[in-house]
Short mmCIF file of C-alpha atoms in Angstrom, two decimals:
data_model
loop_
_atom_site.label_atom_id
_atom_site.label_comp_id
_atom_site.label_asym_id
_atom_site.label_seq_id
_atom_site.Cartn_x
_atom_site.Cartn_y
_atom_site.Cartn_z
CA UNK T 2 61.73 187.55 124.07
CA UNK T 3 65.34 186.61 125.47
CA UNK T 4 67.25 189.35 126.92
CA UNK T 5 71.16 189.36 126.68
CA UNK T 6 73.08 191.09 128.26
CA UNK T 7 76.00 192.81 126.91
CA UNK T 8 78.29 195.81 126.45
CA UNK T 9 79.97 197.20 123.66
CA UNK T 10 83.02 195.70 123.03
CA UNK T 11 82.81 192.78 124.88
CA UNK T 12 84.55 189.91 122.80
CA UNK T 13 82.34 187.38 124.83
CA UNK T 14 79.07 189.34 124.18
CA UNK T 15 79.74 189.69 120.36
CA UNK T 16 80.02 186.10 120.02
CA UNK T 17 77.03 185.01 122.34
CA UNK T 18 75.28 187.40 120.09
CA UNK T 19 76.10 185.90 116.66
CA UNK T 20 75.63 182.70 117.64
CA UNK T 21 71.80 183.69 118.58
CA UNK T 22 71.33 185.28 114.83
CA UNK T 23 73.39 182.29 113.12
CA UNK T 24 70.42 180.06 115.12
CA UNK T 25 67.53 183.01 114.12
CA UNK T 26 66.83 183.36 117.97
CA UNK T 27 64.87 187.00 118.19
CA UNK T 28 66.01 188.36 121.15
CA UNK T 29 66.73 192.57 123.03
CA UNK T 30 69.88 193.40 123.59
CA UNK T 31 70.52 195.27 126.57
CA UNK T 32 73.91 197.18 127.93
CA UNK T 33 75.26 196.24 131.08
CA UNK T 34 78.10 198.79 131.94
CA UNK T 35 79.41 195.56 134.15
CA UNK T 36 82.31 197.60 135.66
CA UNK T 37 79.29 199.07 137.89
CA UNK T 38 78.21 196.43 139.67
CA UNK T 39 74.69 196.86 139.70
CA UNK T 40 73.45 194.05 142.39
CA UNK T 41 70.54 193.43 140.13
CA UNK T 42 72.99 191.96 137.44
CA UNK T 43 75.11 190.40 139.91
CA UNK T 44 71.94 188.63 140.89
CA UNK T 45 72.07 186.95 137.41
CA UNK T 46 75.32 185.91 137.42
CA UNK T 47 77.55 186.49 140.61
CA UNK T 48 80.72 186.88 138.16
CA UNK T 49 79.62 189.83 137.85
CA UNK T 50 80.67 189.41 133.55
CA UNK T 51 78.66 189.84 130.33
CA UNK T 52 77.34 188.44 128.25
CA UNK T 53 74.21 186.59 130.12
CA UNK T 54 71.07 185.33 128.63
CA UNK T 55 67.85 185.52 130.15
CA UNK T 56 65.83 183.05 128.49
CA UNK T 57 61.32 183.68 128.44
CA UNK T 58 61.04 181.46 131.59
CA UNK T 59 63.53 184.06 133.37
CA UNK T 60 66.16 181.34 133.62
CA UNK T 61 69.66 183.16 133.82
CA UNK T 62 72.93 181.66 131.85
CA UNK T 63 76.30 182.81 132.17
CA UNK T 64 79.55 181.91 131.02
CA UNK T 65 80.49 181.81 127.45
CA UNK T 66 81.00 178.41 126.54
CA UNK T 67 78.42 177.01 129.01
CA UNK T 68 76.07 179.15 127.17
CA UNK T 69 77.74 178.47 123.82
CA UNK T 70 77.20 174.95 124.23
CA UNK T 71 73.66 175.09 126.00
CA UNK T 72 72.68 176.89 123.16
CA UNK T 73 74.13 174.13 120.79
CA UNK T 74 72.15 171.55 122.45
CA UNK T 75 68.68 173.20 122.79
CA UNK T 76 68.87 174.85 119.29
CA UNK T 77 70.77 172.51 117.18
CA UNK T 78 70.12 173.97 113.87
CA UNK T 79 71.85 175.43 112.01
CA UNK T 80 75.17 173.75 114.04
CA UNK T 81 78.05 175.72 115.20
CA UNK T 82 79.37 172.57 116.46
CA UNK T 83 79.87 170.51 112.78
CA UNK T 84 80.89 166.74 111.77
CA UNK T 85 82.68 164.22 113.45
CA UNK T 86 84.20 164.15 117.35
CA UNK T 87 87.76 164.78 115.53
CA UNK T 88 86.22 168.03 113.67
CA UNK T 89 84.13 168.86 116.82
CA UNK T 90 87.20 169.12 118.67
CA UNK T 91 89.37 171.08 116.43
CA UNK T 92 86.57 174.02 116.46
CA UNK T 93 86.26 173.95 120.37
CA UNK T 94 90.25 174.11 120.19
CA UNK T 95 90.44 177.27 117.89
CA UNK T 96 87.16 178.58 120.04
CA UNK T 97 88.85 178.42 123.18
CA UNK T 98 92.45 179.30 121.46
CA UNK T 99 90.47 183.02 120.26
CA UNK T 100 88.42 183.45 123.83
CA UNK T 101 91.46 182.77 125.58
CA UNK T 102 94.98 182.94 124.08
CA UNK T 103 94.01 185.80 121.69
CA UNK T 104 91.69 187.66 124.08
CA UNK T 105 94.35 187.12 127.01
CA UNK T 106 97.45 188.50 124.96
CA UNK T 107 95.45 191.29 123.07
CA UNK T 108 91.86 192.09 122.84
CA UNK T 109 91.88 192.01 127.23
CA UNK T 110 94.70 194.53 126.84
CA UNK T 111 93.36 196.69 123.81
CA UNK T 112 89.70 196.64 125.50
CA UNK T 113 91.26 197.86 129.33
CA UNK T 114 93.99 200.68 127.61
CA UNK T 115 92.19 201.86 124.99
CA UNK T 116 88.42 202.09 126.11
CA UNK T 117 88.24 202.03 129.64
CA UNK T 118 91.43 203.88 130.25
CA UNK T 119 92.53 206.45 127.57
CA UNK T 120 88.42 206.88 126.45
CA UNK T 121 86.68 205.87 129.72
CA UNK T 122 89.71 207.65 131.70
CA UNK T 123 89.38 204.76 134.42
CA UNK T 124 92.79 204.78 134.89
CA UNK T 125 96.46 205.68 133.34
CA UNK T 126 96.67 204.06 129.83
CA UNK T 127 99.97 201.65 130.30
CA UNK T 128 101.88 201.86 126.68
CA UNK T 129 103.64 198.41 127.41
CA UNK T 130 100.50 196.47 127.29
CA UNK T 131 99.37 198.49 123.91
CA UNK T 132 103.15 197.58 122.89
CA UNK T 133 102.63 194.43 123.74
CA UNK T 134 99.09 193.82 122.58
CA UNK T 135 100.13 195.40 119.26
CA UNK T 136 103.03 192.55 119.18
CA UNK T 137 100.88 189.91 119.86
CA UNK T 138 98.40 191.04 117.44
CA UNK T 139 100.52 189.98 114.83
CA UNK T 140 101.71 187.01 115.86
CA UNK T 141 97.58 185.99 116.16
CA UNK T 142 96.81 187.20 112.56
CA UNK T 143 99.62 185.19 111.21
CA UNK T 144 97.95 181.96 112.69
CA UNK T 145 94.79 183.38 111.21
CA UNK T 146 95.90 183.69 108.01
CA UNK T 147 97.91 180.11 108.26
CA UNK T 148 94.14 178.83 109.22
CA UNK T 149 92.42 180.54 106.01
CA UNK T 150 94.49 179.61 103.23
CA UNK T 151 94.06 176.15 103.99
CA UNK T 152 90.47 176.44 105.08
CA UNK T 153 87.78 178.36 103.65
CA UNK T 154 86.29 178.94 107.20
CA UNK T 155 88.95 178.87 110.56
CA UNK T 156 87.75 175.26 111.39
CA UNK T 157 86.34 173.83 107.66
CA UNK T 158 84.51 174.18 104.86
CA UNK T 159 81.35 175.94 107.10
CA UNK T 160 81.32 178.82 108.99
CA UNK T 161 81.15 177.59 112.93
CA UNK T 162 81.74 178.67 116.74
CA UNK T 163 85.39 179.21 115.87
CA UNK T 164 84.47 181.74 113.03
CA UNK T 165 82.22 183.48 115.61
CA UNK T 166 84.62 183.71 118.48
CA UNK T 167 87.73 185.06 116.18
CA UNK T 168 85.12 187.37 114.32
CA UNK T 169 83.92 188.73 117.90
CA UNK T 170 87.53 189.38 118.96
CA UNK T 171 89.00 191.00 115.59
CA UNK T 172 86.06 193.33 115.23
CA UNK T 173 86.98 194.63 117.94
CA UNK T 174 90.40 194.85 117.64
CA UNK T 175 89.26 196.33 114.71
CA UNK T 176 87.21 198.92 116.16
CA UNK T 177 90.52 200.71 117.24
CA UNK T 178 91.97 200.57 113.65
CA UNK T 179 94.95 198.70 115.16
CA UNK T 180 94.29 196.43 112.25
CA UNK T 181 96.62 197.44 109.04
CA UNK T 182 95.12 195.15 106.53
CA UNK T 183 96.72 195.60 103.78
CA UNK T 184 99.37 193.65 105.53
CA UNK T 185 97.17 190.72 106.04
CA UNK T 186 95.57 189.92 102.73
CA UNK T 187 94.62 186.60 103.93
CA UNK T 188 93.00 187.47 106.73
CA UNK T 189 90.59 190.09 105.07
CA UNK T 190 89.32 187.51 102.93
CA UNK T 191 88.12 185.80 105.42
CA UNK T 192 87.09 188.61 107.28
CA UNK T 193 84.78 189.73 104.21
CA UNK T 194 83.56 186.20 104.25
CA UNK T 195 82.14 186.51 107.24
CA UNK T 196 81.29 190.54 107.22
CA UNK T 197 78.77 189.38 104.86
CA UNK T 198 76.93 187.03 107.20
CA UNK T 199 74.00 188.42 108.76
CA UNK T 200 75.21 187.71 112.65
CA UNK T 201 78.79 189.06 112.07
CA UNK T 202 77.27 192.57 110.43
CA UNK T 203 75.06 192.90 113.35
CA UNK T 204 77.64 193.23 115.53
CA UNK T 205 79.51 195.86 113.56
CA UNK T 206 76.72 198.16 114.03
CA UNK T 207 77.35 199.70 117.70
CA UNK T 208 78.34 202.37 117.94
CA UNK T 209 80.07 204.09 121.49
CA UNK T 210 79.03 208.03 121.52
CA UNK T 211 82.64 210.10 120.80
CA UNK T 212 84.62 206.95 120.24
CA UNK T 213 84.64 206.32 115.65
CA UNK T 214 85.56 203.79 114.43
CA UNK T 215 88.06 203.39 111.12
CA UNK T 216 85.91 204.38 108.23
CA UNK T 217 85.98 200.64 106.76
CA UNK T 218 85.21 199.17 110.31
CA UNK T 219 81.27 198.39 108.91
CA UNK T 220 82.23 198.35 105.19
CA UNK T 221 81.51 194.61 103.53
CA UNK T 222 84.17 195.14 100.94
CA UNK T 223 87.21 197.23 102.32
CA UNK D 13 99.75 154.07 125.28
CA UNK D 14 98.09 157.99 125.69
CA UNK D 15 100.43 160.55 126.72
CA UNK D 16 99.68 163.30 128.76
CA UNK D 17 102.02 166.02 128.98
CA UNK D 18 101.20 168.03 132.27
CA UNK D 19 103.37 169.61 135.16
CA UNK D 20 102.70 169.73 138.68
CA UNK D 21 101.05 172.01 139.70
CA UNK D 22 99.09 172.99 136.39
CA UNK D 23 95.27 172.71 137.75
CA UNK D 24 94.21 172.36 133.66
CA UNK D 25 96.58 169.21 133.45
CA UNK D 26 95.29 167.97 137.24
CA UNK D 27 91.39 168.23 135.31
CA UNK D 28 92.43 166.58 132.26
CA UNK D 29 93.99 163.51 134.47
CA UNK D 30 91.03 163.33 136.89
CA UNK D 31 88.61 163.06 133.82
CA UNK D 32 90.82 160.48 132.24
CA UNK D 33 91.08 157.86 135.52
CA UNK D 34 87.64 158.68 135.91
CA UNK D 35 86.43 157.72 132.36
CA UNK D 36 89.31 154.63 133.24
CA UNK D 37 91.84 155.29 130.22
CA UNK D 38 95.33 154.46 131.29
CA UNK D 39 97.75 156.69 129.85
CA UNK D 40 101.60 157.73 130.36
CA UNK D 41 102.38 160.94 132.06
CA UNK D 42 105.37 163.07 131.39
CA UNK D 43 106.12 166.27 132.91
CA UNK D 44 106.91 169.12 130.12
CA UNK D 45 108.22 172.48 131.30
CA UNK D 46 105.91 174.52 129.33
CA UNK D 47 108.20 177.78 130.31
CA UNK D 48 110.83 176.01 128.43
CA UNK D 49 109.54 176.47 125.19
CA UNK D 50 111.09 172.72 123.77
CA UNK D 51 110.13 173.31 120.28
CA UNK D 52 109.09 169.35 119.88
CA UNK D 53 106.35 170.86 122.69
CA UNK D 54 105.22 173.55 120.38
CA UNK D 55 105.00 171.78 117.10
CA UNK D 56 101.80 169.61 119.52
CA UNK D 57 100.29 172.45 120.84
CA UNK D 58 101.54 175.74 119.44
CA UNK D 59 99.92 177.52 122.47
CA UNK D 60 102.98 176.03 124.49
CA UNK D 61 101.10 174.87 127.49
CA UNK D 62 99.70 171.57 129.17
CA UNK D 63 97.69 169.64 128.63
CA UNK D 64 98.84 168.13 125.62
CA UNK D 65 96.89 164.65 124.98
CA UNK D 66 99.00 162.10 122.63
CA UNK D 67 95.99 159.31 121.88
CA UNK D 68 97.60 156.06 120.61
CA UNK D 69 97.47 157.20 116.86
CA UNK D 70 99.80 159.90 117.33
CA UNK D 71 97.06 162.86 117.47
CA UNK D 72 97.86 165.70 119.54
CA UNK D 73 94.89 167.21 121.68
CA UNK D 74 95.12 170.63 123.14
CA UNK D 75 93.02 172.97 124.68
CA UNK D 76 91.12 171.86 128.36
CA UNK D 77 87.84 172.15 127.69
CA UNK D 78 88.48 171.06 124.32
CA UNK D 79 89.73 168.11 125.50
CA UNK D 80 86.91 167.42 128.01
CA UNK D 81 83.81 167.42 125.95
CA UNK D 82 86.19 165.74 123.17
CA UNK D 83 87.31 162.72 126.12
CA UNK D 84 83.04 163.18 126.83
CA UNK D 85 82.25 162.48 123.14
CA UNK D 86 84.50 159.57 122.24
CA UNK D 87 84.27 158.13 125.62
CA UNK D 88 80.65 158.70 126.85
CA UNK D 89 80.86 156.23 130.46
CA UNK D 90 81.59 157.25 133.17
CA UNK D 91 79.53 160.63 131.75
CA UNK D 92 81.01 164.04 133.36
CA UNK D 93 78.13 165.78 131.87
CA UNK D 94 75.19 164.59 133.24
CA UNK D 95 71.47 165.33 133.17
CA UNK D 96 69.62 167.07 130.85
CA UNK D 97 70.40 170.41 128.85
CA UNK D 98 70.07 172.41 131.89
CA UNK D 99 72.26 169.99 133.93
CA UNK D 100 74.66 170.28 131.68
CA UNK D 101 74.80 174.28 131.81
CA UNK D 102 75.16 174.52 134.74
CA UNK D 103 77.85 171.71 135.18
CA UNK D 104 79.63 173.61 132.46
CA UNK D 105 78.99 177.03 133.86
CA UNK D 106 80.63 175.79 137.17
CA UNK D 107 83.68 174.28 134.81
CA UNK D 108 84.07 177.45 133.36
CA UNK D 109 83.73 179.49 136.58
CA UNK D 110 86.67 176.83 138.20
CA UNK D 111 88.86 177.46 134.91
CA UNK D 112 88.55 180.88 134.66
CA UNK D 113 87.54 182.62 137.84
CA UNK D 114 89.01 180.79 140.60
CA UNK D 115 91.86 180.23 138.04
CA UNK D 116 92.82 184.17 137.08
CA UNK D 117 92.05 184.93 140.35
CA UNK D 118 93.65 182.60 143.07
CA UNK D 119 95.51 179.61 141.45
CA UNK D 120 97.58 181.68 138.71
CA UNK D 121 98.89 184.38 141.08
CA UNK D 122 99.56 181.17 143.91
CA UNK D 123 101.48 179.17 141.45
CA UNK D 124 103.21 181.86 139.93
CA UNK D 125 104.36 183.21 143.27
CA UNK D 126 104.79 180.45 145.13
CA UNK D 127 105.78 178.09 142.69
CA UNK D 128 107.49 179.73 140.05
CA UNK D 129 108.99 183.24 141.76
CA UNK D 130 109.60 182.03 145.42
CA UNK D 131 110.51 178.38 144.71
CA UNK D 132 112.47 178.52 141.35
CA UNK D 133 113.80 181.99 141.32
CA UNK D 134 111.83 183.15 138.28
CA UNK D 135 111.04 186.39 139.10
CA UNK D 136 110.77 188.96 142.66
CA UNK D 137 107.58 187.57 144.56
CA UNK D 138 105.11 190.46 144.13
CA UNK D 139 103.48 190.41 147.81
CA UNK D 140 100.22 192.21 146.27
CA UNK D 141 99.40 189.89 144.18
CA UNK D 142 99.63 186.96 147.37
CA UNK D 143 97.25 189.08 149.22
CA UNK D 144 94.83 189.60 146.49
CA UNK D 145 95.25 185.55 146.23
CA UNK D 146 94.76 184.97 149.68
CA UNK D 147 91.40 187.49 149.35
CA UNK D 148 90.12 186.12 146.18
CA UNK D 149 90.40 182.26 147.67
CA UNK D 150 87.75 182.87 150.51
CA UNK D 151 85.36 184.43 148.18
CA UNK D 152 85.60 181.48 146.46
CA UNK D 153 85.24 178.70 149.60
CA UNK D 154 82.28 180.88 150.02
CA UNK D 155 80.68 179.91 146.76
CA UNK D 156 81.79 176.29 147.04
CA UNK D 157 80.57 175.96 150.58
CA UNK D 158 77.39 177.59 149.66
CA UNK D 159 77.20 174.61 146.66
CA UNK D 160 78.28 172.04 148.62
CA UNK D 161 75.39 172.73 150.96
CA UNK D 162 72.90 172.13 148.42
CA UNK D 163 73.68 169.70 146.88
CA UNK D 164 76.05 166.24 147.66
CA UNK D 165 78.56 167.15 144.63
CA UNK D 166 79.58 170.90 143.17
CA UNK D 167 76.49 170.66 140.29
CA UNK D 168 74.62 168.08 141.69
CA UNK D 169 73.95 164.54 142.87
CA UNK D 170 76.51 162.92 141.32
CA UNK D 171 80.51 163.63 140.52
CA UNK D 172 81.05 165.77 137.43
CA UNK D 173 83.57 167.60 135.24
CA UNK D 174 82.48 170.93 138.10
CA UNK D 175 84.36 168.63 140.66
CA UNK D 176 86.95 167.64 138.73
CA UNK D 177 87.79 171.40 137.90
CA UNK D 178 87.63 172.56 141.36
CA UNK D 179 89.24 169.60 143.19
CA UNK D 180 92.03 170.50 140.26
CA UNK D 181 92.50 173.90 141.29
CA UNK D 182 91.84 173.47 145.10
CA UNK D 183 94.13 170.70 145.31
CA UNK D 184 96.94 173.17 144.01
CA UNK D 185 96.37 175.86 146.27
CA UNK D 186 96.17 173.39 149.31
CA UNK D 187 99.86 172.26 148.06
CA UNK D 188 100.68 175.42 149.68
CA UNK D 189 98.76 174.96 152.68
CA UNK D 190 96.97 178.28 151.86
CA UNK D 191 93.32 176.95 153.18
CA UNK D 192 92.75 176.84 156.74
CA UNK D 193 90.12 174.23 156.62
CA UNK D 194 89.13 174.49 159.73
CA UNK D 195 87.07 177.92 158.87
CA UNK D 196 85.66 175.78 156.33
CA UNK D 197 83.87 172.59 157.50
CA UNK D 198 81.47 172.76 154.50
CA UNK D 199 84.15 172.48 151.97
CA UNK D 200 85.57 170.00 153.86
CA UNK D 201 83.14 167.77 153.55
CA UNK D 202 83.43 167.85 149.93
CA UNK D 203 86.78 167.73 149.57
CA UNK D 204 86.46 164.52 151.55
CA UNK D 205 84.39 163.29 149.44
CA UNK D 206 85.77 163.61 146.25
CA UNK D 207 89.23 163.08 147.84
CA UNK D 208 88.30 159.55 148.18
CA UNK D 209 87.75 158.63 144.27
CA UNK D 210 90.80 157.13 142.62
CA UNK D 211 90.68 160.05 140.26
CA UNK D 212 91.64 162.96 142.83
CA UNK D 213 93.63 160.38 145.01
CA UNK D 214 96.03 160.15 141.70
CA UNK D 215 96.93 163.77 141.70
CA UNK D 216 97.84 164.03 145.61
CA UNK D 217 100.53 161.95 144.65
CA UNK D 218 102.78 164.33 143.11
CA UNK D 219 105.72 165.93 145.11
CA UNK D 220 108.03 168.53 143.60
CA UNK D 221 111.73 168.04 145.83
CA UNK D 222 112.14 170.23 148.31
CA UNK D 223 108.84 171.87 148.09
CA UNK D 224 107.16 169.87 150.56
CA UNK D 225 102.77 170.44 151.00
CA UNK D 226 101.53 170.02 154.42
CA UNK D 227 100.92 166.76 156.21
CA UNK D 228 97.38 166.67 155.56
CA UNK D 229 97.66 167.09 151.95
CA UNK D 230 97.63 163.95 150.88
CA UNK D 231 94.94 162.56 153.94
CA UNK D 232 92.07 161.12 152.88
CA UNK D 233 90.51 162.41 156.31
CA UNK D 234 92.00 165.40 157.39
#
């Protein structure tokens, strides 16, 4: 059975991880506290980064798109990747816009203050980059929420790879309760949508010893 | 005509150009100072940055690596991606490990030192963060020696998207005559190599005045 490689609230993880169930790939998930350094894992992929994959033949893959994409072309159905070059585009836009410009400006900073610093202790928590994380945050939802009142999912009509990656970064965004949704009703609609898929729900299931999360974190309806 | 927006020393722009004289589309380029925030900028790519692709119809294209496999799609010959599934992980992996690794960790801080703090007065030069640069950049000749042994280009046999992403950031950081190439015949001979396609050529050519790169910048055979 594949292995993959993961920890907790790893945005890149998550979303390696629902693209497996979305393509009903079986496969162990196994936590890789990556901040360690353990030259075993560094052996599968010298960046040193969750999530990887190793695949029944022992073949290693790293990095998130690369994987994303592999993944696309060896298990084509159901596609993550849907229609024509134009609509192909416009979900590897949003995909890279949530992996990059929201996990740069928020979930980076939420993950490193929050977890590794004020719960981990690794460190002094720095309340400008929760300040400015929390700012941010906003300013991401509102594009979220522009996205899913014209679109049932982020990209189109079907749930895809830009679903996955915004789902694996706002869960755990969400897993702080830094989320107030009653502000966003837009967003939570789509969120429920895709609570309700098998892959997403998966994800909300970890749980890190002494850290809750908000009593709706897991709920389908909240 | 295409447009590309781009400025000069943005290694995502320099990737985006190389794919598009390799794949032999002519297009207009016009430098945009992203940090200027021109709201006729935004309204293309609301993430503010280059690249920004104009095709002929007026469609705005954002996003590098959405803009790669989109430019691979709609453009198949010359192919970047090349090979079979596995191929093309691993010429994506590399893509993604130019992008992101060698990107947050050497061309970022170089550019917005040496570019943007020294040069233009934007901000007190944090000497740290060149150090940690200067560090960072000979883990990474490491890697791309140990490559370039192996194999004639970064992923394989043949030129791919891998070289166009780290000629695009290595070609930045030697702007600033930060590689001592003599320490690094291996990488050399690469550099060579790809140096001599019309693709890299086209991005030597850039000068900002009164920032001047070193004399063998711009050498074919240095």
């Amino acid at each position: 059975m594949p292995i993959l490689y993961h920890h907790w609230l790893s945005p890149s993880a998550r979303f390696v991880r629902a693209l497996l169930v979305e393509k009903r790939v079986a496969f162990e998930l196994r936590l890789e506290k990556e901040w360690e350094r353990r030259p075993a894992f560094l052996a599968l992929n010298p960046a040193g980064e969750v999530p990887v994959l190793v695949m029944d033949d022992g073949h290693a893959y790293s990095g998130t798109m690369a994987i994303a994409e592999y993944l696309e072309e060896v298990i084509p159905e159901p596609p993550m990747l849907i229609g024509d070059a134009e609509d192909r585009y416009e979900i590897r836009r949003l995909t890279g816009w949530f992996h990059n410009k929201l996990g740069t400006e928020v979930t980076r900073h939420t993950v490193s203050e929050k977890l590794f610093k004020r719960f981990l202790r690794m460190g002094e928590p720095d309340s400008e980059a929760i300040r400015c994380a929390s700012h941010n945050l906003k300013v991401h939802l509102k594009y979220i929420s522009y996205l899913s009142e014209r679109r049932h999912y982020l990209a189109g009509p079907q749930f895809t790879m830009a679903d996955a990656a915004a789902a694996a970064h706002i869960s755990v965004v969400d897993y702080f309760g830094d989320i107030n949704w009653e502000d966003w009703p837009q967003v939570k609609e789509w969120y429920v949508r895709v609570k309700s898929r098998r892959s997403v729900r998966a994800l909300l299931e970890d749980r890190i010893t002494g850290l809750k999360p908000p009593a709706h974190y897991s709920e389908l309806d909240f």
